[in-house]
């Protein structure tokens, strides 16, 4: 039976993160984004979160392009179709190029709605098997090394299972050496967000001595050729983030040997259906995957938790608890991390309630689009 949609509600929110988050491409603190609500005739409500930032420095999408694409193209496509299963949403959107984060926001709301109508957790609807997921933490660039060491210590005390550090030219080998010295046994990785080129190969060879579990996206954001060249020269596994937009990209990267680990971000690859396919393909090819983060609020975080319950998400993700980012989150209960794990919720759909008063508090625009 087709899902009897009546409307979409676009909630544009503005939330301030507790701490600014600094990467090689820029610093974020105020986050603007859309929560998408899909409502049906039976009173079920599905939620998705758009992970596009206000500035196109991670991918080309922005909060404004998301709105344009959703209003002018994606919802009209949904209106034309009878959607029985959320996999059909990806197919309906396939003839529009790019704009994966906008597509994933709508598709995510449809997945939540579908799972709620079925009365099953989203994790189960996706084929997830794990009851708990392991969590790591991504720490932005810090003003000083001693600030960084203090942050790491605090997060390790909270139980996080691996530490990811942002690096950029001038803040790399020296920094990582100090961190390794202070934490000889901690699983540590570095994320360059595309800040280097093949000219820096000697730097990456030095990193080999530090026993990092991986290095994430060292080279250009749209490259898989140079990454393959680099991977042949170093022992540290390369993990791709920015370079991967689709299962097709994953297939080519694995074929070329551009990486040994895959970061799956639901928004970047156009949604949960494609994330499942990427998971399955990587599993068949012996490539471990983990779930990346986009500094999400509760709705996006809940989707990340659900996808992380699939069996080949074997490495801790960047799916930290709500309190790492927000004074107050938009879901009840908030996401909590105990002993480095999150319990995958068992209630239908995303498994967390929307905190309506928080949603209202942070909302700066509300757009209702009838179907
Ligand atoms: O490269 O994984 C990244 C945050 C914003 C943009 C890109 C990235 C990140 C993170 C933080 O590393 C992940 C998180 O805690 O949500
Ligand atoms: Mg990254």
Coordinates of C-alpha atoms and ligand atoms in Angstrom, one line a residue:
X1 CA 0.0 0.0 0.0
X2 CA 1.2 3.5 -0.8
X3 CA 2.1 5.7 2.1
X4 CA -0.8 8.2 2.3
X5 CA 1.2 11.4 2.7
X6 CA -0.6 14.6 3.4
X7 CA 2.2 17.2 3.8
X8 CA 5.8 17.9 4.5
X9 CA 6.8 20.5 7.1
X10 CA 10.2 22.1 6.7
X11 CA 11.5 23.3 10.1
X12 CA 14.5 25.6 9.6
X13 CA 16.4 25.7 12.9
X14 CA 19.3 27.6 14.3
X15 CA 21.3 26.0 17.1
X16 CA 24.5 27.1 18.8
X17 CA 27.1 24.5 19.5
X18 CA 28.6 24.5 23.0
X19 CA 32.1 24.7 21.4
X20 CA 33.3 26.0 18.0
X21 CA 34.4 23.2 15.8
X22 CA 37.5 24.0 13.7
X23 CA 38.7 22.0 10.7
X24 CA 41.2 22.7 7.9
X25 CA 38.4 24.3 5.9
X26 CA 36.9 26.6 8.6
X27 CA 35.2 27.0 12.0
X28 CA 31.6 26.4 12.8
X29 CA 29.6 27.3 15.9
X30 CA 26.1 28.5 14.9
X31 CA 24.4 25.7 12.9
X32 CA 21.5 26.3 10.6
X33 CA 19.7 23.4 9.1
X34 CA 16.4 21.8 8.2
X35 CA 14.4 19.2 10.0
X36 CA 12.0 17.6 7.6
X37 CA 8.7 16.3 8.9
X38 CA 6.6 13.9 6.7
X39 CA 3.0 13.6 7.8
X40 CA 0.5 11.0 6.7
X41 CA -3.3 10.5 6.8
X42 CA -3.1 8.2 9.8
X43 CA -1.3 10.7 11.9
X44 CA 2.2 9.2 11.7
X45 CA 5.1 11.6 11.5
X46 CA 8.5 10.8 10.0
X47 CA 11.6 13.0 10.6
X48 CA 14.7 13.6 8.6
X49 CA 17.6 16.2 9.0
X50 CA 19.4 18.0 6.3
X51 CA 23.2 18.0 7.0
X52 CA 24.2 20.7 4.5
X53 CA 26.1 23.6 6.2
X54 CA 25.5 27.3 5.5
X55 CA 28.7 27.6 3.6
X56 CA 29.7 25.2 0.8
X57 CA 33.1 24.2 2.2
X58 CA 32.6 20.5 2.9
X59 CA 30.4 19.8 -0.2
X60 CA 28.8 22.2 -2.6
X61 CA 25.3 22.1 -1.0
X62 CA 24.1 24.8 1.5
X63 CA 21.1 25.4 3.7
X64 CA 19.6 27.6 0.9
X65 CA 20.3 25.2 -1.9
X66 CA 18.6 22.5 0.2
X67 CA 15.5 24.5 0.5
X68 CA 15.4 25.3 -3.2
X69 CA 15.9 21.7 -4.3
X70 CA 13.4 20.3 -1.8
X71 CA 10.7 22.8 -2.6
X72 CA 11.1 23.1 -6.3
X73 CA 12.1 19.6 -7.3
X74 CA 12.1 16.9 -4.7
X75 CA 8.6 17.4 -3.2
X76 CA 7.0 17.7 -6.7
X77 CA 8.6 14.4 -7.6
X78 CA 7.2 12.8 -4.4
X79 CA 3.8 14.2 -5.3
X80 CA 3.8 12.4 -8.7
X81 CA 4.6 9.0 -7.2
X82 CA 3.0 6.4 -5.0
X83 CA 5.7 5.5 -2.5
X84 CA 5.3 2.1 -0.9
X85 CA 8.8 1.7 0.3
X86 CA 11.5 4.3 1.0
X87 CA 13.9 2.7 -1.5
X88 CA 11.6 4.1 -4.1
X89 CA 12.4 7.6 -3.0
X90 CA 16.0 7.3 -4.0
X91 CA 14.9 6.0 -7.4
X92 CA 12.4 8.8 -7.8
X93 CA 15.3 11.3 -7.2
X94 CA 17.8 9.6 -9.3
X95 CA 17.3 11.6 -12.5
X96 CA 18.2 14.8 -10.7
X97 CA 21.9 15.3 -10.4
X98 CA 23.7 15.7 -7.1
X99 CA 22.1 17.5 -4.2
X100 CA 22.5 14.4 -2.1
X101 CA 22.0 16.1 1.3
X102 CA 18.6 17.5 0.2
X103 CA 17.6 14.1 -1.2
X104 CA 18.7 12.3 2.0
X105 CA 16.7 14.7 4.2
X106 CA 13.4 13.8 2.5
X107 CA 14.3 10.2 2.1
X108 CA 15.2 10.0 5.8
X109 CA 11.8 11.4 6.8
X110 CA 10.2 8.8 4.6
X111 CA 12.3 6.0 6.1
X112 CA 11.3 7.1 9.7
X113 CA 7.6 7.3 8.6
X114 CA 7.7 3.9 6.9
X115 CA 9.3 2.2 10.0
X116 CA 6.7 3.9 12.3
X117 CA 3.9 2.7 10.1
X118 CA 5.4 -0.8 10.2
X119 CA 5.8 -0.5 14.0
X120 CA 9.5 -1.4 13.8
X121 CA 12.7 0.4 14.7
X122 CA 14.4 2.2 11.8
X123 CA 17.6 0.1 12.6
X124 CA 15.6 -3.1 12.0
X125 CA 14.0 -1.7 8.8
X126 CA 17.5 -1.1 7.4
X127 CA 18.7 -4.6 8.3
X128 CA 20.6 -3.6 11.4
X129 CA 21.6 -6.4 13.8
X130 CA 23.6 -4.7 16.6
X131 CA 22.0 -3.7 19.9
X132 CA 24.8 -1.3 20.8
X133 CA 27.1 0.7 18.6
X134 CA 30.7 1.8 19.4
X135 CA 31.4 5.5 19.5
X136 CA 34.4 7.6 18.9
X137 CA 34.8 11.4 19.0
X138 CA 36.0 13.9 16.5
X139 CA 37.9 16.8 18.0
X140 CA 38.4 20.0 16.1
X141 CA 41.7 22.0 15.8
X142 CA 42.5 23.5 19.2
X143 CA 44.4 26.7 20.0
X144 CA 47.2 24.9 21.8
X145 CA 48.5 21.3 22.2
X146 CA 47.8 21.4 25.9
X147 CA 44.2 22.4 25.2
X148 CA 44.0 19.4 22.9
X149 CA 45.5 17.0 25.4
X150 CA 43.0 18.1 28.1
X151 CA 40.1 17.6 25.7
X152 CA 41.3 14.2 24.8
X153 CA 41.6 13.2 28.4
X154 CA 38.1 14.4 29.1
X155 CA 36.6 12.5 26.3
X156 CA 38.5 9.3 27.2
X157 CA 37.2 9.7 30.7
X158 CA 33.6 9.8 29.2
X159 CA 34.4 6.5 27.6
X160 CA 34.8 7.3 23.9
X161 CA 36.5 4.4 22.1
X162 CA 38.7 6.3 19.7
X163 CA 39.9 9.8 19.1
X164 CA 39.8 11.5 15.8
X165 CA 41.9 14.7 15.5
X166 CA 41.6 17.3 12.8
X167 CA 44.9 18.2 11.2
X168 CA 46.1 20.8 8.7
X169 CA 49.5 21.9 7.3
X170 CA 51.6 23.1 10.3
X171 CA 49.4 21.3 12.8
X172 CA 50.1 17.7 11.9
X173 CA 53.1 15.4 12.6
X174 CA 54.4 17.4 15.6
X175 CA 50.9 17.6 17.1
X176 CA 50.2 13.9 16.5
X177 CA 53.6 12.9 18.0
X178 CA 52.7 14.7 21.2
X179 CA 49.3 13.2 21.4
X180 CA 50.7 9.7 20.8
X181 CA 53.3 10.3 23.5
X182 CA 50.6 11.2 26.0
X183 CA 48.3 8.4 25.0
X184 CA 50.4 5.5 23.9
X185 CA 47.6 2.9 23.7
X186 CA 44.6 5.0 22.5
X187 CA 43.1 4.3 19.1
X188 CA 43.9 7.5 17.3
X189 CA 43.1 8.7 13.8
X190 CA 43.6 12.0 11.9
X191 CA 41.3 13.8 9.5
X192 CA 42.8 16.3 7.1
X193 CA 39.6 17.3 5.2
X194 CA 41.6 17.5 1.9
X195 CA 44.3 19.8 3.2
X196 CA 47.3 18.1 1.5
X197 CA 48.6 17.0 -1.9
X198 CA 51.0 14.3 -3.1
X199 CA 53.9 16.7 -2.6
X200 CA 53.4 16.0 1.2
X201 CA 54.2 12.3 0.8
X202 CA 57.2 12.5 3.2
X203 CA 54.9 13.8 5.9
X204 CA 52.5 10.9 5.5
X205 CA 55.5 8.5 5.7
X206 CA 56.4 10.0 9.0
X207 CA 52.8 9.5 10.2
X208 CA 53.3 5.8 9.6
X209 CA 55.4 5.7 12.8
X210 CA 52.5 6.8 15.0
X211 CA 50.4 3.7 14.6
X212 CA 47.3 5.6 13.6
X213 CA 44.2 3.5 12.9
X214 CA 43.7 5.5 9.7
X215 CA 44.1 8.8 8.0
X216 CA 40.9 10.3 6.7
X217 CA 40.7 12.3 3.4
X218 CA 44.3 13.5 3.2
X219 CA 44.1 14.7 -0.4
X220 CA 41.8 16.6 -2.7
X221 CA 38.0 16.4 -2.1
X222 CA 37.2 14.9 -5.5
X223 CA 40.2 12.7 -6.0
X224 CA 40.6 8.9 -5.9
X225 CA 43.7 8.6 -8.2
X226 CA 46.2 10.4 -6.0
X227 CA 44.8 8.7 -2.9
X228 CA 45.6 5.3 -4.6
X229 CA 49.1 6.5 -5.3
X230 CA 49.5 7.6 -1.6
X231 CA 48.0 4.4 -0.3
X232 CA 50.6 2.4 -2.2
X233 CA 53.4 4.4 -0.4
X234 CA 52.2 4.3 3.2
X235 CA 51.1 1.7 5.7
X236 CA 48.5 3.7 7.5
X237 CA 45.1 2.9 6.0
X238 CA 43.5 5.7 4.1
X239 CA 39.8 6.3 4.8
X240 CA 37.8 8.3 2.2
X241 CA 35.1 10.9 3.2
X242 CA 34.7 13.9 0.8
X243 CA 35.5 11.8 -2.3
X244 CA 32.5 9.4 -1.9
X245 CA 29.1 10.5 -3.1
X246 CA 27.7 7.1 -4.2
X247 CA 28.0 3.3 -4.4
X248 CA 29.6 3.9 -7.9
X249 CA 32.4 6.1 -6.2
X250 CA 32.9 3.4 -3.6
X251 CA 33.3 0.7 -6.3
X252 CA 35.9 2.7 -8.2
X253 CA 37.8 3.7 -5.1
X254 CA 38.0 0.1 -4.0
X255 CA 39.0 -1.1 -7.5
X256 CA 41.8 1.5 -7.6
X257 CA 43.0 0.8 -4.1
X258 CA 42.4 4.4 -3.0
X259 CA 41.5 3.5 0.5
X260 CA 41.2 0.6 3.0
X261 CA 38.4 2.0 5.1
X262 CA 35.2 3.8 4.2
X263 CA 33.4 6.7 6.0
X264 CA 29.7 6.5 5.3
X265 CA 27.8 9.7 5.7
X266 CA 24.1 9.3 5.0
X267 CA 23.7 12.9 3.7
X268 CA 26.8 12.8 1.5
X269 CA 25.6 9.6 -0.4
X270 CA 22.0 10.7 -0.9
X271 CA 20.3 8.7 1.9
X272 CA 19.9 5.5 3.9
X273 CA 19.1 3.2 0.9
X274 CA 22.4 4.1 -0.8
X275 CA 24.2 3.8 2.6
X276 CA 22.9 0.2 3.0
X277 CA 24.1 -0.6 -0.5
X278 CA 27.5 0.9 0.2
X279 CA 27.6 -1.1 3.5
X280 CA 26.8 -4.3 1.7
X281 CA 29.3 -3.8 -1.1
X282 CA 32.1 -2.9 1.4
X283 CA 31.3 -6.0 3.5
X284 CA 31.5 -8.2 0.4
X285 CA 34.9 -6.7 -0.4
X286 CA 36.4 -6.8 3.1
X287 CA 36.4 -3.0 3.6
X288 CA 35.3 -2.0 7.1
X289 CA 33.0 1.0 7.3
X290 CA 32.1 3.5 10.0
X291 CA 29.5 6.3 10.3
X292 CA 30.8 9.8 9.9
X293 CA 29.1 12.9 11.4
X294 CA 28.0 16.3 10.3
X295 CA 27.6 17.9 13.8
X296 CA 24.0 16.7 13.7
X297 CA 21.2 17.5 16.0
X298 CA 19.1 14.7 17.4
X299 CA 17.2 13.7 14.3
X300 CA 20.2 13.2 12.1
X301 CA 22.0 11.6 15.0
X302 CA 19.2 9.0 15.4
X303 CA 19.5 8.1 11.7
X304 CA 23.3 7.7 12.1
X305 CA 22.7 5.4 15.1
X306 CA 20.2 3.3 13.1
X307 CA 22.6 2.8 10.1
X308 CA 25.5 2.1 12.4
X309 CA 23.6 -1.0 13.7
X310 CA 24.4 -2.8 10.4
X311 CA 27.0 -5.6 10.8
X312 CA 29.9 -4.1 8.8
X313 CA 30.0 -0.8 10.8
X314 CA 32.8 -2.4 12.7
X315 CA 34.8 0.7 13.6
X316 CA 33.6 3.3 16.1
X317 CA 31.7 6.2 14.4
X318 CA 31.7 10.0 14.9
X319 CA 28.2 9.6 16.5
X320 CA 29.0 11.1 19.8
X321 CA 26.3 11.9 22.4
X322 CA 24.0 15.0 22.3
X323 CA 25.9 16.7 25.1
X324 CA 29.1 16.8 23.1
X325 CA 27.5 19.4 20.8
X326 CA 24.4 20.9 22.4
X327 CA 23.2 22.5 25.6
X328 CA 19.8 21.1 24.7
X329 CA 19.0 18.7 21.8
X330 CA 15.7 18.4 19.9
X331 CA 14.9 14.8 20.9
X332 CA 13.8 13.1 24.0
X333 CA 15.6 11.3 25.5
X334 CA 18.9 12.8 24.3
X335 CA 21.5 10.5 22.9
X336 CA 23.8 9.3 25.7
X337 CA 27.1 7.4 25.6
X338 CA 28.0 5.0 28.3
X339 CA 31.3 3.1 28.3
X340 CA 31.8 4.2 24.7
X341 CA 28.5 2.7 23.4
X342 CA 25.1 3.9 22.4
X343 CA 22.1 1.6 22.8
X344 CA 20.2 1.4 19.6
X345 CA 16.6 2.4 20.5
X346 CA 13.9 -0.3 20.1
X347 CA 10.9 2.0 19.7
X348 CA 9.4 2.3 16.2
X349 CA 11.1 4.6 13.7
X350 CA 14.1 6.7 14.8
X351 CA 13.2 5.6 18.4
X352 CA 13.4 9.1 19.9
X353 CA 10.6 11.5 20.5
X354 CA 10.8 15.0 19.1
X355 CA 11.0 17.6 21.8
X356 CA 8.4 19.9 20.4
X357 CA 9.2 22.8 22.7
X358 CA 12.9 22.7 21.8
X359 CA 12.0 22.5 18.1
X360 CA 9.9 25.6 18.5
X361 CA 12.6 27.4 20.5
X362 CA 15.2 26.9 17.8
X363 CA 12.9 27.3 14.8
X364 CA 13.5 30.4 12.6
X365 CA 11.2 29.4 9.7
X366 CA 8.4 26.9 9.2
X367 CA 7.2 26.0 5.7
X368 CA 4.2 23.7 5.2
X369 CA 3.9 22.0 1.8
X370 CA 0.7 20.0 1.2
X371 CA 1.0 16.8 -0.9
Ligands
LIG1 O1 35.2 15.6 8.0 O2 34.1 14.2 9.2 C1 34.3 15.4 8.8 C2 32.4 17.8 10.9 C3 31.9 18.7 10.0 C4 32.3 18.5 8.6 C5 33.1 17.4 8.3 C6 33.5 16.5 9.3 C7 33.2 16.8 10.6 C8 33.6 16.0 11.7 C9 32.7 16.0 13.0 O3 34.6 15.4 11.8 C10 31.9 14.8 13.1 C11 30.8 14.9 14.2 O4 31.2 14.9 15.3 O5 29.7 15.1 13.8
LIG2 MG1 36.0 13.7 7.5

